[in-house]
Amino acid sequence: MTSECPSGGSVFRIYAEKRERGERISHKLRKELNYRLECEYIRLFSREGRYLELDRSVSLVKSTISIAFSHDGRYFASTHGDHSVKVFEWPSGKQIATLEKHRRTPWTVKFHPFKRHILASGCIGNECCVWDLRDGSCVRSQKFPASISCLSFHPNGELIAVSSGSCVFLWRYGVLRKYSLRKSQQRYNSSNTFRSLFQPLNTKVRVCRDDEDFSVLESSGEESYEILRTPMPTLPYHMVQFHPSGQFLLTGEKNRSSAELQFSLRFVLHRFDLEEQTISSSSPVLIIPRAIAYNDAGVDFSPCGKMIVACVPEEDNRMSFRIAIFSLVNSADGVLMGDMLYSIPLDSAHLWALTNLKFSSSGSHLLAGFSFRSPSVTDMAKIFLWDSHGEFFNLETGKADVIEIHHLHSKNRTSLVQTLQSDVIYDRINYTPSVEDEINVAVFSSGRTISGVVADGLIYGTQKGRIRLFQLNKWAEMEEAR
């Protein structure tokens, strides 16, 4: 499908001319260039994609559940049904680490907001771990009272919010501080400088070399404490996420379920006081009463923090849903916080299949991922029996769109600019079709360019444990040549 994004040739020329003359590049020009580059990159994504080689067979990996990128786009991590966290380089897709300590499946993983070698994961065995990629060690761990469905770093890097059962916790896991090489050598014995140290509170727990300085993980005070609890323990929290500004905390609590309604969450955006490390639960900033989501993959903040996306009911029909993007700011043109900026309708087949919503690095594109497993034969027919032109196609050789990428234009208009596909498998015994890749999670990459960070690829993880990359054709060709 051809992108509707305009050509960025003139912007590139202006940028190149300014660089050649040594002139200052304005923030506005860099932002415009990022936008143009991202439009072009998405248009040039390889349609075939490639599956990554993992350290063990897919049958042992079992499932890919969560994927996250480091802030600089250099690494990405994934969690799996074999109880491991795997880490890869971007754009090569080479696996560089397997992190193992969880006794049960890790359900969530996030990178530190500005330290690419630090990441955290939480498992259904009630444990959170903080890892250091430089030696693959677990530098901190903490037990919680129930399964951990989601975690989120505060933008300052010193706190982790954790959703565990019917409670949300804040975990002061430790503070990364830099010391000069000279001071560090005076203060620490060289024999333990590069070892993992599990010490009591109020002591140094890890010292590692970070370029020319040492990066020291300190911990002080109470380790973790509850800040929020649902009124009904049977309706647990399934997600928690800090706003990019750090001034708000989003929580997702399971709604009351019934036979005719799909699994949904109640999203609440709370004010967060960093100094007091508390939330104001009595006066929420925004409430989305019902949204189709299983965890934080089904909701996302734009990188600028001005928008939030979720799948919500239509106003005039509570059984019909749409992908909606809401404003989180009051603007001069009359848009208020909570106003809907964009709306993308979903038919019943895609509603049942939706698992993922993510903004791109520029906030100008939206990714929607699908896992087609609808119980309705009618819904499945909408997906598999007819192509986009309304013509019948061969199920045995057909493909289904599992990723849609929408361009968010000005004036509240959207357009579908790219689709990525997976093979359709036909069961000759039961006479039913299915999709090879049932997507659990999908994310844009965060490639670094001359003008900043833009989406230069896309990754998704499947229920069978596979990880598939869609990149610019140049990266795909380079990997094939290897």
Coordinates of C-alpha atoms in Angstrom, one line a residue:
M1 CA 0.0 0.0 0.0
T2 CA 1.4 3.4 -1.0
S3 CA 2.0 5.9 1.8
E4 CA 0.0 9.2 1.7
C5 CA 2.8 11.0 3.5
P6 CA 4.2 13.9 1.5
S7 CA 7.7 13.9 0.0
G8 CA 10.4 15.3 2.3
G9 CA 12.9 16.1 -0.5
S10 CA 12.8 19.9 0.2
V11 CA 13.2 19.4 3.9
F12 CA 16.3 17.2 3.3
R13 CA 17.8 19.8 1.0
I14 CA 17.3 22.6 3.5
Y15 CA 18.8 20.4 6.3
A16 CA 21.8 19.5 4.1
E17 CA 22.4 23.1 3.1
K18 CA 22.3 24.3 6.7
R19 CA 24.7 21.6 7.8
E20 CA 27.1 22.5 5.0
R21 CA 27.1 26.2 5.9
G22 CA 27.5 25.3 9.6
E23 CA 24.2 27.0 10.5
R24 CA 22.2 26.0 13.6
I25 CA 19.5 23.5 13.0
S26 CA 16.3 24.6 14.7
H27 CA 14.2 22.2 16.7
K28 CA 11.3 22.7 14.3
L29 CA 13.4 21.7 11.3
R30 CA 14.7 18.6 13.2
K31 CA 11.1 17.6 14.1
E32 CA 9.9 18.1 10.6
L33 CA 12.9 16.0 9.2
N34 CA 12.1 13.2 11.7
Y35 CA 8.6 13.1 10.6
R36 CA 9.5 13.0 6.9
L37 CA 12.1 10.3 7.5
E38 CA 9.7 8.2 9.5
C39 CA 7.1 8.5 6.7
E40 CA 9.6 7.3 4.1
Y41 CA 11.0 4.5 6.4
I42 CA 7.5 3.1 7.0
R43 CA 6.8 3.1 3.3
L44 CA 10.0 1.2 2.6
F45 CA 9.5 -1.5 5.3
S46 CA 10.3 -5.0 3.9
R47 CA 7.0 -6.7 3.4
E48 CA 8.4 -10.2 4.0
G49 CA 10.0 -9.7 7.4
R50 CA 12.4 -12.2 8.9
Y51 CA 12.2 -14.5 12.0
L52 CA 15.0 -14.2 14.5
E53 CA 17.2 -17.1 15.5
L54 CA 16.8 -17.7 19.3
D55 CA 19.2 -19.5 21.7
R56 CA 16.8 -22.5 21.8
S57 CA 14.0 -24.0 19.7
V58 CA 10.6 -22.3 19.4
S59 CA 9.0 -25.3 21.1
L60 CA 11.0 -24.6 24.2
V61 CA 10.6 -20.9 24.1
K62 CA 6.8 -21.5 24.0
S63 CA 5.6 -17.8 23.7
T64 CA 6.8 -14.3 23.3
I65 CA 4.8 -12.0 25.7
S66 CA 6.5 -8.6 26.0
I67 CA 9.0 -6.5 24.0
A68 CA 10.7 -3.2 24.8
F69 CA 13.4 -1.0 23.3
S70 CA 16.2 0.8 25.1
H71 CA 15.9 4.6 25.0
D72 CA 18.5 4.9 22.3
G73 CA 17.2 2.1 20.1
R74 CA 20.4 0.1 20.4
Y75 CA 18.8 -2.9 22.2
F76 CA 15.5 -4.6 22.6
A77 CA 14.4 -7.2 25.1
S78 CA 11.6 -9.8 25.1
T79 CA 10.0 -12.1 27.7
H80 CA 9.1 -15.7 27.0
G81 CA 7.3 -18.8 28.3
D82 CA 10.6 -20.5 29.1
H83 CA 10.9 -18.1 32.0
S84 CA 13.7 -16.1 30.3
V85 CA 14.3 -12.5 29.2
K86 CA 16.2 -12.4 25.9
V87 CA 18.1 -9.3 24.7
F88 CA 19.0 -8.4 21.1
E89 CA 20.9 -5.8 19.2
W90 CA 19.2 -3.5 16.7
P91 CA 19.1 -3.5 13.7
S92 CA 21.1 -6.8 13.4
G93 CA 18.6 -8.8 15.5
K94 CA 21.6 -10.7 17.0
Q95 CA 20.8 -12.2 20.5
I96 CA 23.4 -11.0 23.0
A97 CA 22.0 -12.2 26.3
T98 CA 19.6 -14.6 28.0
L99 CA 18.7 -13.4 31.5
E100 CA 17.5 -16.2 33.8
K101 CA 16.3 -16.0 37.4
H102 CA 12.5 -16.0 37.2
R103 CA 10.9 -19.2 38.3
R104 CA 7.8 -18.5 36.3
T105 CA 7.0 -16.7 33.1
P106 CA 8.0 -13.0 33.0
W107 CA 5.0 -11.0 31.8
T108 CA 6.6 -7.6 31.4
V109 CA 10.0 -6.0 30.6
K110 CA 11.1 -2.4 30.4
F111 CA 14.5 -0.6 29.9
H112 CA 15.8 2.1 32.2
P113 CA 14.8 5.6 30.8
F114 CA 18.3 6.7 30.1
K115 CA 20.7 3.7 30.9
R116 CA 20.6 1.2 28.1
H117 CA 22.4 -1.5 30.1
I118 CA 19.7 -1.5 32.9
L119 CA 16.3 -3.2 32.5
A120 CA 13.6 -4.6 34.7
S121 CA 11.2 -7.6 34.4
G122 CA 8.3 -8.9 36.4
C123 CA 6.9 -12.5 36.4
I124 CA 3.7 -14.3 37.4
G125 CA 5.8 -15.8 40.2
N126 CA 5.4 -12.5 42.1
E127 CA 9.0 -11.4 41.5
C128 CA 10.6 -8.3 39.9
C129 CA 14.3 -8.3 38.8
V130 CA 16.6 -5.5 37.8
W131 CA 19.3 -6.7 35.3
D132 CA 22.7 -5.3 34.2
L133 CA 23.4 -6.2 30.6
R134 CA 27.2 -5.7 31.0
D135 CA 27.5 -9.0 32.7
G136 CA 24.0 -10.4 32.5
S137 CA 23.5 -10.4 36.3
C138 CA 20.4 -9.7 38.4
V139 CA 21.5 -6.8 40.5
R140 CA 18.2 -6.4 42.5
S141 CA 15.1 -8.5 43.1
Q142 CA 11.9 -8.0 45.0
K143 CA 9.0 -10.2 45.9
F144 CA 5.4 -8.9 45.7
P145 CA 2.2 -10.4 47.1
A146 CA 0.7 -11.5 43.7
S147 CA 1.5 -12.1 40.0
I148 CA 3.1 -9.1 38.3
S149 CA 1.4 -8.1 35.1
C150 CA 3.1 -4.8 34.4
L151 CA 5.9 -2.4 35.5
S152 CA 7.0 1.0 34.5
F153 CA 10.1 3.1 35.2
H154 CA 9.6 6.7 36.4
P155 CA 11.4 9.1 33.9
N156 CA 13.9 10.0 36.6
G157 CA 15.0 6.3 36.7
E158 CA 14.8 6.0 40.5
L159 CA 11.4 4.4 40.9
I160 CA 9.5 1.5 39.4
A161 CA 5.7 1.3 39.5
V162 CA 4.5 -2.4 39.7
S163 CA 1.0 -3.8 39.3
S164 CA 0.6 -6.9 41.5
G165 CA -2.8 -8.4 41.9
S166 CA -5.2 -5.9 43.4
C167 CA -2.4 -3.4 44.3
V168 CA -0.1 -0.9 42.7
F169 CA 3.3 -0.6 44.3
L170 CA 6.3 1.8 44.1
W171 CA 9.6 0.1 44.3
R172 CA 12.7 2.2 45.2
Y173 CA 15.0 -0.4 43.6
G174 CA 18.1 1.7 43.8
V175 CA 19.6 4.9 42.4
L176 CA 22.2 5.0 39.6
R177 CA 24.9 7.6 40.4
K178 CA 28.1 8.4 38.7
Y179 CA 31.4 8.8 40.5
S180 CA 34.7 9.8 39.0
L181 CA 37.2 7.0 38.4
R182 CA 39.6 8.5 40.9
K183 CA 37.0 8.8 43.7
S184 CA 35.6 5.3 43.0
Q185 CA 39.1 3.7 43.2
Q186 CA 39.6 5.4 46.6
R187 CA 36.3 4.3 47.9
Y188 CA 35.9 0.8 46.7
N189 CA 38.3 -2.2 46.8
S190 CA 39.3 -3.2 43.3
S191 CA 38.5 -6.9 44.1
N192 CA 34.8 -6.3 44.3
T193 CA 34.5 -3.4 41.8
F194 CA 33.0 -5.6 39.0
R195 CA 31.0 -8.0 41.1
S196 CA 27.4 -8.2 41.9
L197 CA 26.9 -7.4 45.6
F198 CA 23.7 -8.2 47.4
Q199 CA 23.8 -6.1 50.5
P200 CA 21.4 -4.8 53.1
L201 CA 19.6 -1.5 52.6
N202 CA 21.5 1.8 52.9
T203 CA 24.6 0.2 51.3
K204 CA 26.1 0.0 47.8
V205 CA 24.8 -3.0 46.0
R206 CA 26.6 -2.8 42.7
V207 CA 29.6 -1.0 41.2
C208 CA 30.3 -1.2 37.5
R209 CA 32.4 0.6 34.9
D210 CA 30.4 2.9 32.6
D211 CA 32.7 4.5 30.0
E212 CA 35.0 6.8 32.0
D213 CA 33.0 6.8 35.2
F214 CA 31.6 4.2 37.5
S215 CA 27.8 3.7 37.6
V216 CA 26.9 2.8 41.2
L217 CA 23.5 1.3 42.1
E218 CA 22.6 2.6 45.6
S219 CA 19.6 1.7 47.7
S220 CA 18.2 3.5 50.8
G221 CA 15.0 3.5 52.7
E222 CA 11.9 1.2 52.3
E223 CA 12.1 -1.1 49.3
S224 CA 8.5 -1.1 48.2
Y225 CA 5.2 0.2 49.4
E226 CA 1.6 0.1 48.3
I227 CA 0.1 3.3 46.8
L228 CA -3.2 2.0 45.3
R229 CA -5.6 -0.9 45.9
T230 CA -8.8 -1.9 44.1
P231 CA -12.0 -2.0 46.1
M232 CA -12.6 -5.6 44.8
P233 CA -9.7 -8.1 45.0
T234 CA -11.3 -10.1 42.2
L235 CA -10.8 -7.2 39.8
P236 CA -7.0 -6.8 39.7
Y237 CA -4.7 -4.3 38.1
H238 CA -3.4 -5.4 34.7
M239 CA -1.3 -2.4 33.8
V240 CA 0.5 0.6 35.2
Q241 CA 2.5 3.2 33.2
F242 CA 4.1 6.5 34.0
H243 CA 3.4 9.4 31.7
P244 CA 6.5 10.7 29.8
S245 CA 6.5 13.8 32.0
G246 CA 6.5 11.7 35.2
Q247 CA 3.7 13.9 36.6
F248 CA 1.0 11.3 36.1
L249 CA 0.5 7.5 36.6
L250 CA -1.9 5.5 34.4
T251 CA -3.5 2.4 35.9
G252 CA -5.7 -0.3 34.3
E253 CA -8.1 -2.2 36.5
K254 CA -10.1 -5.2 35.2
N255 CA -13.7 -4.4 34.6
R256 CA -16.6 -6.7 35.7
S257 CA -16.9 -9.3 32.9
S258 CA -19.9 -11.0 31.5
A259 CA -20.5 -13.6 28.8
E260 CA -21.3 -11.1 26.0
L261 CA -18.5 -8.6 26.7
Q262 CA -14.9 -8.9 25.8
F263 CA -12.1 -8.6 28.4
S264 CA -11.7 -4.9 29.2
L265 CA -9.9 -2.5 31.6
R266 CA -10.9 0.7 33.3
F267 CA -8.1 3.2 32.8
V268 CA -7.5 6.0 35.3
L269 CA -4.8 8.7 34.9
H270 CA -3.7 9.9 38.4
R271 CA -1.6 12.9 39.4
F272 CA 1.8 11.7 40.7
D273 CA 3.7 13.7 43.3
L274 CA 7.4 12.8 42.9
E275 CA 8.5 14.5 46.1
E276 CA 5.9 12.7 48.3
Q277 CA 6.0 9.7 46.0
T278 CA 2.2 9.4 46.2
I279 CA -0.8 9.7 43.8
S280 CA -4.0 11.7 44.2
S281 CA -6.5 8.9 43.8
S282 CA -9.5 11.1 44.9
S283 CA -9.2 13.5 41.9
P284 CA -8.1 11.6 38.7
V285 CA -7.1 13.6 35.7
L286 CA -8.8 11.3 33.1
I287 CA -11.0 8.2 33.3
I288 CA -11.6 5.8 30.4
P289 CA -14.3 3.6 31.8
R290 CA -14.0 0.7 29.4
A291 CA -11.2 -0.1 26.9
I292 CA -10.3 -3.4 25.2
A293 CA -6.9 -4.3 26.6
Y294 CA -5.2 -7.2 28.3
N295 CA -2.2 -5.3 29.6
D296 CA -0.1 -2.2 28.7
A297 CA 0.2 -3.4 25.1
G298 CA -3.4 -2.2 24.5
V299 CA -2.8 1.5 25.5
D300 CA 0.0 3.9 24.9
F301 CA 1.1 7.5 25.5
S302 CA 2.5 9.4 22.6
P303 CA 6.2 10.2 23.1
C304 CA 5.4 13.9 23.5
G305 CA 2.9 13.1 26.2
K306 CA 0.1 15.0 24.5
M307 CA -2.0 12.0 23.4
I308 CA -3.2 8.6 24.6
V309 CA -4.6 5.8 22.5
A310 CA -7.1 3.0 23.5
C311 CA -9.8 0.9 22.0
V312 CA -13.2 2.2 23.4
P313 CA -16.9 1.7 22.7
E314 CA -18.8 3.9 20.3
E315 CA -20.8 6.6 22.0
D316 CA -24.1 5.5 20.4
N317 CA -23.5 1.7 20.5
R318 CA -21.8 0.2 23.5
M319 CA -21.2 -3.1 21.6
S320 CA -19.3 -1.4 18.7
F321 CA -15.7 -0.3 19.3
R322 CA -13.1 2.0 17.7
I323 CA -9.5 2.9 18.2
A324 CA -9.6 6.4 19.8
I325 CA -6.8 8.9 20.4
F326 CA -7.5 11.4 23.2
S327 CA -5.9 14.7 23.9
L328 CA -4.0 15.1 27.2
V329 CA -3.6 18.8 27.0
N330 CA -5.8 21.9 26.6
S331 CA -4.8 23.7 23.4
A332 CA -5.3 27.2 22.1
D333 CA -7.6 26.0 19.3
G334 CA -10.3 24.9 21.8
V335 CA -9.3 21.2 22.2
L336 CA -9.6 20.1 25.9
M337 CA -8.1 17.3 27.8
G338 CA -10.1 14.2 27.2
D339 CA -11.3 15.3 23.8
M340 CA -11.1 12.7 21.0
L341 CA -8.6 13.7 18.3
Y342 CA -8.7 10.7 16.0
S343 CA -11.1 7.7 15.6
I344 CA -10.5 4.5 13.6
P345 CA -13.5 2.1 13.4
L346 CA -13.2 -1.6 14.0
D347 CA -15.4 -4.4 12.7
S348 CA -16.2 -7.3 15.1
A349 CA -13.5 -9.5 13.7
H350 CA -10.7 -7.0 14.2
L351 CA -12.1 -6.0 17.6
W352 CA -11.8 -9.6 18.9
A353 CA -8.3 -9.8 17.4
L354 CA -6.8 -6.5 18.6
T355 CA -4.0 -7.0 21.0
N356 CA -1.7 -4.1 20.5
L357 CA -1.6 -0.3 20.1
K358 CA 1.6 1.7 19.9
F359 CA 2.7 5.2 18.7
S360 CA 5.8 5.7 16.6
S361 CA 8.8 7.7 17.9
S362 CA 7.5 10.9 16.2
G363 CA 3.9 10.3 17.3
S364 CA 2.8 10.6 13.7
H365 CA 2.0 7.0 13.2
L366 CA 0.0 4.4 15.1
L367 CA 0.6 0.6 15.0
A368 CA -2.3 -1.8 15.5
G369 CA -1.5 -5.5 16.0
F370 CA -4.0 -8.4 15.7
S371 CA -4.2 -12.0 16.9
F372 CA -7.0 -13.6 14.9
R373 CA -8.7 -16.1 17.1
S374 CA -12.4 -15.1 17.0
P375 CA -14.9 -17.8 18.1
S376 CA -17.3 -16.5 15.5
V377 CA -17.3 -18.3 12.1
T378 CA -18.8 -15.2 10.5
D379 CA -16.1 -13.0 11.9
M380 CA -13.4 -15.4 10.6
A381 CA -14.9 -15.3 7.2
K382 CA -14.6 -11.6 7.1
I383 CA -10.8 -12.0 7.6
F384 CA -9.9 -15.1 5.6
L385 CA -12.5 -15.5 2.8
W386 CA -12.3 -12.1 1.1
D387 CA -9.4 -9.9 0.2
S388 CA -9.4 -6.1 0.2
H389 CA -11.1 -6.0 -3.2
G390 CA -14.0 -8.2 -2.0
E391 CA -12.8 -11.2 -4.1
F392 CA -12.5 -14.8 -2.9
F393 CA -8.9 -16.0 -2.5
N394 CA -7.3 -19.5 -1.9
L395 CA -7.1 -20.2 1.8
E396 CA -4.2 -22.6 1.3
T397 CA -2.0 -19.9 0.0
G398 CA -3.6 -16.8 1.4
K399 CA -2.2 -14.2 3.9
A400 CA -3.9 -12.1 6.5
D401 CA -3.0 -8.5 7.6
V402 CA -1.7 -8.8 11.2
I403 CA -0.3 -5.3 11.4
E404 CA -1.9 -2.1 10.4
I405 CA 0.0 1.3 10.4
H406 CA -2.1 4.4 10.4
H407 CA -0.8 7.9 9.6
L408 CA -2.2 10.6 11.9
H409 CA -2.7 13.7 9.8
S410 CA -3.6 17.1 10.9
K411 CA -7.3 18.1 11.2
N412 CA -8.2 14.7 12.9
R413 CA -7.8 12.7 9.8
T414 CA -6.1 9.2 9.6
S415 CA -5.1 7.0 6.7
L416 CA -3.9 3.4 6.5
V417 CA -0.4 3.6 5.0
Q418 CA 1.1 0.1 5.5
T419 CA 0.0 -3.4 6.3
L420 CA 2.2 -6.4 7.2
Q421 CA 1.0 -9.9 6.7
S422 CA 1.3 -13.5 8.1
D423 CA 0.5 -16.8 6.3
V424 CA -3.0 -18.3 6.7
I425 CA -3.1 -21.9 7.7
Y426 CA -6.0 -24.1 6.7
D427 CA -7.0 -27.1 8.8
R428 CA -8.2 -29.7 6.3
I429 CA -9.7 -31.9 9.1
N430 CA -11.8 -29.3 10.8
Y431 CA -12.1 -27.1 7.7
T432 CA -11.1 -24.0 9.6
P433 CA -8.5 -21.3 8.8
S434 CA -6.0 -19.7 11.3
V435 CA -3.1 -17.4 11.1
E436 CA 0.5 -18.6 11.6
D437 CA 1.5 -15.6 13.7
E438 CA -1.0 -14.8 16.5
I439 CA 0.5 -11.6 17.8
N440 CA 1.0 -11.0 21.5
V441 CA 3.0 -7.8 21.3
A442 CA 4.3 -5.5 18.6
V443 CA 6.4 -2.3 18.8
F444 CA 8.1 0.2 16.5
S445 CA 11.8 0.3 16.7
S446 CA 13.6 3.5 17.8
G447 CA 16.4 3.9 15.3
R448 CA 18.8 6.8 15.7
T449 CA 19.3 9.1 12.7
I450 CA 21.1 12.4 12.1
S451 CA 18.1 14.3 13.3
G452 CA 17.0 12.2 16.2
V453 CA 15.1 8.9 16.9
V454 CA 12.6 7.6 14.4
A455 CA 10.8 4.4 13.6
D456 CA 13.0 2.5 11.2
G457 CA 11.5 -0.9 11.7
L458 CA 8.9 -3.0 13.6
I459 CA 9.0 -6.1 15.7
Y460 CA 6.3 -8.5 16.8
G461 CA 6.3 -11.5 19.1
T462 CA 3.9 -14.4 18.7
Q463 CA 2.1 -17.0 20.8
K464 CA 4.4 -19.7 19.4
G465 CA 7.4 -17.9 20.8
R466 CA 8.7 -16.4 17.5
I467 CA 10.0 -12.9 17.0
R468 CA 9.7 -11.3 13.6
L469 CA 11.4 -8.2 12.3
F470 CA 10.2 -5.9 9.6
Q471 CA 12.9 -3.4 8.6
L472 CA 14.1 -1.1 5.9
N473 CA 15.0 -3.1 2.8
K474 CA 18.6 -2.1 3.2
W475 CA 18.9 -3.8 6.7
A476 CA 17.1 -6.9 5.4
E477 CA 19.5 -7.1 2.5
M478 CA 22.5 -6.7 4.7
E479 CA 21.4 -9.5 7.0
E480 CA 20.6 -11.8 4.1
A481 CA 24.1 -11.2 2.7
R482 CA 25.6 -12.3 6.0

